[in-house]
Coordinates of C-alpha atoms and ligand atoms in Angstrom, one line a residue:
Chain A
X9 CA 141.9 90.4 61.9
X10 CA 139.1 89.8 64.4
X11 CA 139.2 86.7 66.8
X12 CA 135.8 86.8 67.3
X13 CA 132.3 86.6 65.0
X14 CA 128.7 87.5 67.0
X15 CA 125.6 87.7 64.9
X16 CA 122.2 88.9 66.3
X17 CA 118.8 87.3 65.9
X18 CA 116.1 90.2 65.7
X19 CA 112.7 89.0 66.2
X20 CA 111.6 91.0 63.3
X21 CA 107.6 90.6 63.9
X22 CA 108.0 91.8 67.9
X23 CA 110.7 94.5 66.8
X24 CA 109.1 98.0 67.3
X25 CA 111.7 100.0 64.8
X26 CA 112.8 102.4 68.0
X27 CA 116.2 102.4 66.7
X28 CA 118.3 103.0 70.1
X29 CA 120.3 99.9 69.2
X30 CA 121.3 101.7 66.1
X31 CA 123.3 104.1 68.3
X32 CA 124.2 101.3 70.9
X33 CA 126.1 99.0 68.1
X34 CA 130.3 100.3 68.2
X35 CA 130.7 98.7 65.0
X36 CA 127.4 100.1 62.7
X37 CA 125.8 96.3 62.2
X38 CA 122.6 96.9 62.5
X39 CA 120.1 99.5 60.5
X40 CA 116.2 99.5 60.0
X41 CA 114.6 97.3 57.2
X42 CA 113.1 99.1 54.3
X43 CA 110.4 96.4 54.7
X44 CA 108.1 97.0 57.2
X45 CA 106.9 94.0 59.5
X46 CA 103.0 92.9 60.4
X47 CA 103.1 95.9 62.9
X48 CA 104.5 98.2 60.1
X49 CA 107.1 98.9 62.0
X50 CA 110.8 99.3 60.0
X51 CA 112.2 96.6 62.0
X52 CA 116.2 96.4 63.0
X53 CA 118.4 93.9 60.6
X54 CA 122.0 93.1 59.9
X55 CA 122.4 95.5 57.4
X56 CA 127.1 94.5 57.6
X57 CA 126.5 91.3 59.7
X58 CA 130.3 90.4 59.1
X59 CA 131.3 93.6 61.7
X60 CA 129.3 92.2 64.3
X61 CA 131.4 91.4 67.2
X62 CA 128.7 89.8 69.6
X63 CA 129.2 92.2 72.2
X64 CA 125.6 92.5 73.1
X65 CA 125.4 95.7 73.4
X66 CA 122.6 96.4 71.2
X67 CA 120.5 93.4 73.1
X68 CA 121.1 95.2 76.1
X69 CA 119.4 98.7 75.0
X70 CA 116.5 96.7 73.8
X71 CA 113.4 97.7 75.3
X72 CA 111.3 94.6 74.0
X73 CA 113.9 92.2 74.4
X74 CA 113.8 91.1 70.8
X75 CA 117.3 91.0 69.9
X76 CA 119.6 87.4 70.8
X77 CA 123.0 87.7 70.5
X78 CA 125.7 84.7 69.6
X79 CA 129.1 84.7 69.1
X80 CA 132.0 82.6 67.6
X81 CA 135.5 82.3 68.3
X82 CA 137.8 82.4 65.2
Chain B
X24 CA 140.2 80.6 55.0
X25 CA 136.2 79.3 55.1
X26 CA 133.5 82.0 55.2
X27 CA 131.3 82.3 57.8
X28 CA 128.1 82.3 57.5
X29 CA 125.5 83.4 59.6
X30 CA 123.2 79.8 60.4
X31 CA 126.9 78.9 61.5
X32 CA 127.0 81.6 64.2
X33 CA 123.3 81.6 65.5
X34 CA 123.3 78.3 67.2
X35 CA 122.2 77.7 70.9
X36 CA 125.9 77.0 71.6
X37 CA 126.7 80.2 71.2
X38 CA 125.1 82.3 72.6
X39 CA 125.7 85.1 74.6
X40 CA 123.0 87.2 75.8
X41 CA 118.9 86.7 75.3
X42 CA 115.7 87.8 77.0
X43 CA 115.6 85.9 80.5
X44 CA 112.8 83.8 81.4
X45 CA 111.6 86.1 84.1
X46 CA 110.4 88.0 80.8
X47 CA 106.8 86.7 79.6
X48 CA 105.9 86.5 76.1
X49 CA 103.5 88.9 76.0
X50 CA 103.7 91.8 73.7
X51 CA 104.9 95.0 75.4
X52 CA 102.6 97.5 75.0
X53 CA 105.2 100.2 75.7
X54 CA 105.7 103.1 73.2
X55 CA 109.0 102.2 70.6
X56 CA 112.1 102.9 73.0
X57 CA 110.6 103.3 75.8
X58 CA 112.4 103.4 79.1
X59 CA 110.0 101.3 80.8
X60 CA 111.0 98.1 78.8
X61 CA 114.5 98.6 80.0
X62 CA 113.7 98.7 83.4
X63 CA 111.6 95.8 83.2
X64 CA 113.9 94.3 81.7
X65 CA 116.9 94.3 84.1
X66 CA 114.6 94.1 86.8
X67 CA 113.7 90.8 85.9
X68 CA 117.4 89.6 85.3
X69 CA 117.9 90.5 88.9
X70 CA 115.1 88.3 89.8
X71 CA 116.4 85.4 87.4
X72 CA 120.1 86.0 89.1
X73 CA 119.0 85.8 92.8
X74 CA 117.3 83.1 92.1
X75 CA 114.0 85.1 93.6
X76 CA 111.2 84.6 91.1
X77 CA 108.9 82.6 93.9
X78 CA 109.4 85.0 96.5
X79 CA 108.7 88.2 94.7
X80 CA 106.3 90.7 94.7
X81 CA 105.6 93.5 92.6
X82 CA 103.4 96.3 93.4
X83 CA 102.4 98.2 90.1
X84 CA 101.1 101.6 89.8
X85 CA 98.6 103.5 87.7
X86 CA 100.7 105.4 84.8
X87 CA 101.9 103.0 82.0
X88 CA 103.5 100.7 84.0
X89 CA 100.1 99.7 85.2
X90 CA 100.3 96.7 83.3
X91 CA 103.4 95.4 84.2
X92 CA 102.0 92.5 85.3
X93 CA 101.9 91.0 82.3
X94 CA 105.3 90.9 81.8
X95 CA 107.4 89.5 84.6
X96 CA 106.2 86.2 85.0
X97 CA 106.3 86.4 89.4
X98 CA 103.2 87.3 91.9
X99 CA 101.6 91.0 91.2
X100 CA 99.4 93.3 92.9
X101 CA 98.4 96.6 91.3
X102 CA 97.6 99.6 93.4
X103 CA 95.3 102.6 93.4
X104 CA 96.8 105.7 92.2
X105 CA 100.5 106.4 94.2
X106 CA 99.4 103.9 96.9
X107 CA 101.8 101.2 95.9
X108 CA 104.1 101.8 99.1
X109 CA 101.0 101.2 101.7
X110 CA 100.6 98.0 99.5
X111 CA 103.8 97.1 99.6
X112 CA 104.1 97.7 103.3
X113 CA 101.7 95.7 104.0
X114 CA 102.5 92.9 101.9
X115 CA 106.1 92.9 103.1
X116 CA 105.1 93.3 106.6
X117 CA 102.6 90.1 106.2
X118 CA 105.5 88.0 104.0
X119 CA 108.9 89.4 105.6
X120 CA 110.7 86.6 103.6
X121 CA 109.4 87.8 100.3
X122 CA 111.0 90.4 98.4
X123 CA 108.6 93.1 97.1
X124 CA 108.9 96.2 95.5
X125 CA 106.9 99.0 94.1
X126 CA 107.4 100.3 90.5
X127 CA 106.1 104.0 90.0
X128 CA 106.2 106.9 87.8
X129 CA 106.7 110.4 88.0
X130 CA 103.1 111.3 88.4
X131 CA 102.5 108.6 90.7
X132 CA 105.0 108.4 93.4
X133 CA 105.8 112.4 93.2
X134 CA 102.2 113.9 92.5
X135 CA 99.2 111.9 93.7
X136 CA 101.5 109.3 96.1
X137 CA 103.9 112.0 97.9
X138 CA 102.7 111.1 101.1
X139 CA 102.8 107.4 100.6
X140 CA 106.3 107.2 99.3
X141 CA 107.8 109.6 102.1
X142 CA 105.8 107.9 104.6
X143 CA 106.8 104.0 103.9
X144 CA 110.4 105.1 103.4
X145 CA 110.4 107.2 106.2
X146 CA 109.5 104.3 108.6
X147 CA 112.4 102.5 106.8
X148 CA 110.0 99.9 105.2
X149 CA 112.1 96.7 103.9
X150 CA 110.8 97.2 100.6
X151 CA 112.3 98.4 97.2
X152 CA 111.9 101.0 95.1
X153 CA 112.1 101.4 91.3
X154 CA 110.9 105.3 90.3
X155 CA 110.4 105.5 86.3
X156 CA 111.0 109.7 86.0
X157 CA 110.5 110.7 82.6
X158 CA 109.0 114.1 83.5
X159 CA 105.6 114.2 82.3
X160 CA 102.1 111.8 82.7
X161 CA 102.9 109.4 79.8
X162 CA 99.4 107.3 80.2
X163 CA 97.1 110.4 80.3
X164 CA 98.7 111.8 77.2
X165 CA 101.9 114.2 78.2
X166 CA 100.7 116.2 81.3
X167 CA 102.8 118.4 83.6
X168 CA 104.4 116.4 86.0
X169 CA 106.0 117.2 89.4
X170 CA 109.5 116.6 87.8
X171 CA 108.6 118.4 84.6
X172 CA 111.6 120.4 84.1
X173 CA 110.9 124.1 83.7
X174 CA 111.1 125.3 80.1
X175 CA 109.9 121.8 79.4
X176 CA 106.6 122.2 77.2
X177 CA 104.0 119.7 78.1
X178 CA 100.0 118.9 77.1
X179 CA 99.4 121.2 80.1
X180 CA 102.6 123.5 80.0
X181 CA 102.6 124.1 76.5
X182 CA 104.8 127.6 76.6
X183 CA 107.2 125.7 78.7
X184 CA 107.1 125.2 82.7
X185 CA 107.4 128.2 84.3
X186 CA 108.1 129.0 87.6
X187 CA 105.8 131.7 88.4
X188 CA 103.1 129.8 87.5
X189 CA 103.7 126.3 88.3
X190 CA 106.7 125.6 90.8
X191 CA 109.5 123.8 90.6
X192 CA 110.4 120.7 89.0
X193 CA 110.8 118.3 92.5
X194 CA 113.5 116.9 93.3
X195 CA 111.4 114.0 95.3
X196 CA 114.7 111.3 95.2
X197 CA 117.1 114.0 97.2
X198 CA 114.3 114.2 99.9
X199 CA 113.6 110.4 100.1
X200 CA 118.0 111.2 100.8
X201 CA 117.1 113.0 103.6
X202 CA 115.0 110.5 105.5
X203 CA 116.8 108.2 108.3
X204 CA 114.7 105.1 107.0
X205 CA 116.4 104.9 103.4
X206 CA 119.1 102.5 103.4
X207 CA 120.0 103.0 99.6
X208 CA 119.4 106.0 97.2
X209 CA 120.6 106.0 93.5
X210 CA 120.0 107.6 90.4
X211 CA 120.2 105.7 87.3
X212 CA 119.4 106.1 83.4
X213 CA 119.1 103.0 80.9
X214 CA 120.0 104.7 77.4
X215 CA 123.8 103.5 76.6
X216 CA 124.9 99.8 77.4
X217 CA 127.2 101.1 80.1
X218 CA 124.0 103.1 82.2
X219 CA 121.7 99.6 82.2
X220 CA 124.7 97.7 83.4
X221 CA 125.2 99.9 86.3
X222 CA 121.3 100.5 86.7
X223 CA 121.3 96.7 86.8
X224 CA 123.8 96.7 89.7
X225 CA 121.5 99.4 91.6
X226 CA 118.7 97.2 90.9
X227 CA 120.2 94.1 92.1
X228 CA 121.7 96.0 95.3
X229 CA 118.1 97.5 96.2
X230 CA 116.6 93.4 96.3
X231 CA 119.7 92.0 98.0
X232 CA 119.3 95.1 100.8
X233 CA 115.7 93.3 101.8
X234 CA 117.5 90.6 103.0
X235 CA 119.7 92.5 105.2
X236 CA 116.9 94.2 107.3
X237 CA 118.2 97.7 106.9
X238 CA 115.7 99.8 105.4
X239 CA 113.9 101.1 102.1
X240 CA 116.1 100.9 98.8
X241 CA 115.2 103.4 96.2
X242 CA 116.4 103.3 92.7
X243 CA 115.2 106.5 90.5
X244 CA 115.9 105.7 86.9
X245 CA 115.7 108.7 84.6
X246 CA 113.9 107.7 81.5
X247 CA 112.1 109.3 78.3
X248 CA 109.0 109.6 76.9
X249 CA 109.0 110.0 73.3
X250 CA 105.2 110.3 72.8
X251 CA 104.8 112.4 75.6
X252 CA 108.5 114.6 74.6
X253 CA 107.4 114.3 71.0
X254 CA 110.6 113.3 69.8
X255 CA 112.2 110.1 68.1
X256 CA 113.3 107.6 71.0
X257 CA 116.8 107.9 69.7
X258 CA 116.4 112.0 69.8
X259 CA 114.4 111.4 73.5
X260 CA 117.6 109.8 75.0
X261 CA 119.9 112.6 73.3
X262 CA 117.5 114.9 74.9
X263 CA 117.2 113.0 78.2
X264 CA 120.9 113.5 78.1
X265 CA 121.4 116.9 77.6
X266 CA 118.3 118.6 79.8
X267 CA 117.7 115.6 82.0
X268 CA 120.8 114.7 83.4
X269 CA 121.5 118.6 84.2
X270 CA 118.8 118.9 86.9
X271 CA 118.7 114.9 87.7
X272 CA 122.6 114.0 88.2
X273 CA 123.0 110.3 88.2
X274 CA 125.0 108.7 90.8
X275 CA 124.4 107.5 94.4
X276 CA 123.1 110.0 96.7
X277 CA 122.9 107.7 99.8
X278 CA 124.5 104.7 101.1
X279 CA 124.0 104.4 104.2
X280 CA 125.5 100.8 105.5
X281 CA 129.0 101.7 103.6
X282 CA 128.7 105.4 105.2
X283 CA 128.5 104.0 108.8
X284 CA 129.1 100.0 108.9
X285 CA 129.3 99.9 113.0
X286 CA 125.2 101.4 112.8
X287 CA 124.1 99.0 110.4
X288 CA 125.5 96.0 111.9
X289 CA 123.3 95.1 114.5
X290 CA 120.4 95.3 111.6
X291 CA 121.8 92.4 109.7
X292 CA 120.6 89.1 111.2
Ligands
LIG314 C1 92.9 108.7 91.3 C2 93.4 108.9 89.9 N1 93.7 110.1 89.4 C3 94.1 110.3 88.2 C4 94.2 109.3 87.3 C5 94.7 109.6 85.9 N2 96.1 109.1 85.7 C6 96.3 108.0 85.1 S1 98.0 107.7 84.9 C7 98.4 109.2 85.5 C8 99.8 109.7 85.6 C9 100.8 108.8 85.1 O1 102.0 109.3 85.0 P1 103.3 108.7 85.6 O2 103.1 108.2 87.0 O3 104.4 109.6 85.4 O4 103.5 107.4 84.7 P2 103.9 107.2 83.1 O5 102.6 106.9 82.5 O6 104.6 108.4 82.7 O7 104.8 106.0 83.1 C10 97.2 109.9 85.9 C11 97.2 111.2 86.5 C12 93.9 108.0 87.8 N3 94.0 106.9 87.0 N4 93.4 107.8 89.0
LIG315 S1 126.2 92.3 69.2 FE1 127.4 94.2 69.3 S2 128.5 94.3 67.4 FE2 126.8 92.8 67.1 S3 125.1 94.0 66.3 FE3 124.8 94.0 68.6 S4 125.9 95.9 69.2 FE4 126.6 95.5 67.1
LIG316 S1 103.5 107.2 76.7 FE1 105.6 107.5 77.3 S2 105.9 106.3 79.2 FE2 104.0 105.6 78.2 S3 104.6 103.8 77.0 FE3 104.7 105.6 75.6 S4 106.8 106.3 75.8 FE4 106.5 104.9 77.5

């Protein structure tokens, strides 16, 4: 069982929807909203929040610097 | 066992990574995915880490950077077209104890500012030098560029660059190599998490250089376009990968003060 928890904040409104943290996550957290945001971009969400490992890899991809990472020890 | 929940997880205790404060708040007006958010971004986290933000100058270019300004919360100037290096050269040369650096495109350092790159790092200017190549004129809407690889259509090569007709792509960052000014040369890419690290490390080197006296630092980071490529960001990077990397190998190309550490000694105050 995993030691660790992480869970991203996505500043949904900033998010642009480019998707390269998609590819960036190792454990297939994150996918783009069906909802759109005030941009009408898809924005990036936790679509399985519970394998997110807080490695920050997806944050670090981020062009607009919208994504926060956090992470627990368990 | 308790389940977790999320509010539980996002707290400011833990956190692990988030946008530095180098970073403004304005909104990037950057394409989705493009490489020039990156590059701004671990740029400033170099700034933020040296502990540099009041002593450092950026020189912008013209090309879609030219508003860079408005992101990275430290002192600005913006230059005419590929004249960032006489800028900066100047700038340093008035402010030695400030760290400045240029930030240029394709079009702008290897097109319309040849001479001004080749020149400033030629007489070894102290400055440092981030080149954005994605291979085309992203502002002006997906021109040829310089480093436009052949085969590669553009808004001005749409059959594909061909030699005959317009040269060859330039390899501008293996002649800046050549030049006994240039202190550090690197190539670099930010698309995986393990490339911005290591651009990040380039980055960070190329600043810390200007305190050591010992010549120009330049730091070529291969990048994408998606507008200008017309392709998906996620498909640009794939892209990037595949053509890109083929004709633009990443890596260091020169080093000099670990080639010959007895030469660069008597540079470093
Ligand atoms: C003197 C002058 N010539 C031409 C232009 C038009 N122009 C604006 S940006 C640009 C090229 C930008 O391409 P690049 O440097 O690769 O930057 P990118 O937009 O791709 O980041 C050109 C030719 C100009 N603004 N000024
Ligand atoms: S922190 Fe790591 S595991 Fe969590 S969503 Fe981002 S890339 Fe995926
Ligand atoms: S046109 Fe190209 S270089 Fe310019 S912001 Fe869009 S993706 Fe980036």
């Amino acid at each position: 069982m995993a030691k660790v928890r992480g869970a991203i904040d996505v500043d949904k409104e900033l998010c642009k929807g480019c998707g390269v943290c998609i590819t960036a996550c190792p454990t297939h957290v994150i996918e783009l909203a069906k909802q759109v945001n005030g941009k009408g971009y898809n924005y990036a969400h936790m679509e399985n929040p519970e394998a997110c490992i807080g490695c920050a890899n997806c944050a670090l991809v981020c062009p607009d610097s919208v994504i926060t990472v956090y992470k627990i020890n368990i | 066992m308790a389940t977790i929940e999320i509010k539980d997880i996002i707290k400011k205790e833990n956190l692990v990574y988030g946008k530095t404060k180098i970073l403004t708040d304005n909104i990037m007006h950057y394409c989705p995915g493009c490489s020039h958010g990156v590059t701004h971004k671990i740029v400033a986290e170099v700034i933020e880490e040296l502990g540099i933000q009041d002593k450092t100058i950026g020189v912008s270019p013209v090309g879609c950077s030219v508003l860079a300004y408005n992101y990275l919360d430290i002192d600005w100037q913006q230059a005419a077209h590929g004249r960032a290096p006489a800028l900066a050269t100047a700038t340093k040369r008035l402010m030695p104890d400030h760290y400045v650096f240029t930030y240029q495109g394709d079009g702008d350092l290897a097109s319309i500012g040849a001479a001004e790159i080749l020149h400033a790092c030629n007489r070894g200017e102290n400055i440092t030098v981030i080149f954005v190549n994605n291979a085309i004129y992203g502002m002006t809407g997906g021109q040829m560029a310089p480093t436009t690889l052949l085969g590669m259509a553009t808004a001005t090569s749409p059959y594909g660059r061909e030699v005959a007709l317009h040269g060859y792509p330039l390899k501008i960052t293996e002649l800046i190599a050549l030049l006994p000014g240039v202190a550090y040369v690197t190539r670099q890419s930010v698309q995986t998490p393990a490339a911005v690290r290591k651009a990040k490390k380039a980055i960070k080197k190329g600043f810390e250089n200007q305190a050591k006296k010992i010549g120009t630092s330049f730091i070529e980071i291969v990048s994408t376009c998606s507008s200008g490529w017309k392709l998906s960001p996620v498909d640009s990077n794939r892209w990037m990968e595949e053509h890109m990397f083929k004709f633009y190998p990443l890596g260091d190309l020169k080093d000099s003060e670990k080639a010959n550490e007895e030469d660069y000694k008597k540079y470093i105050e």
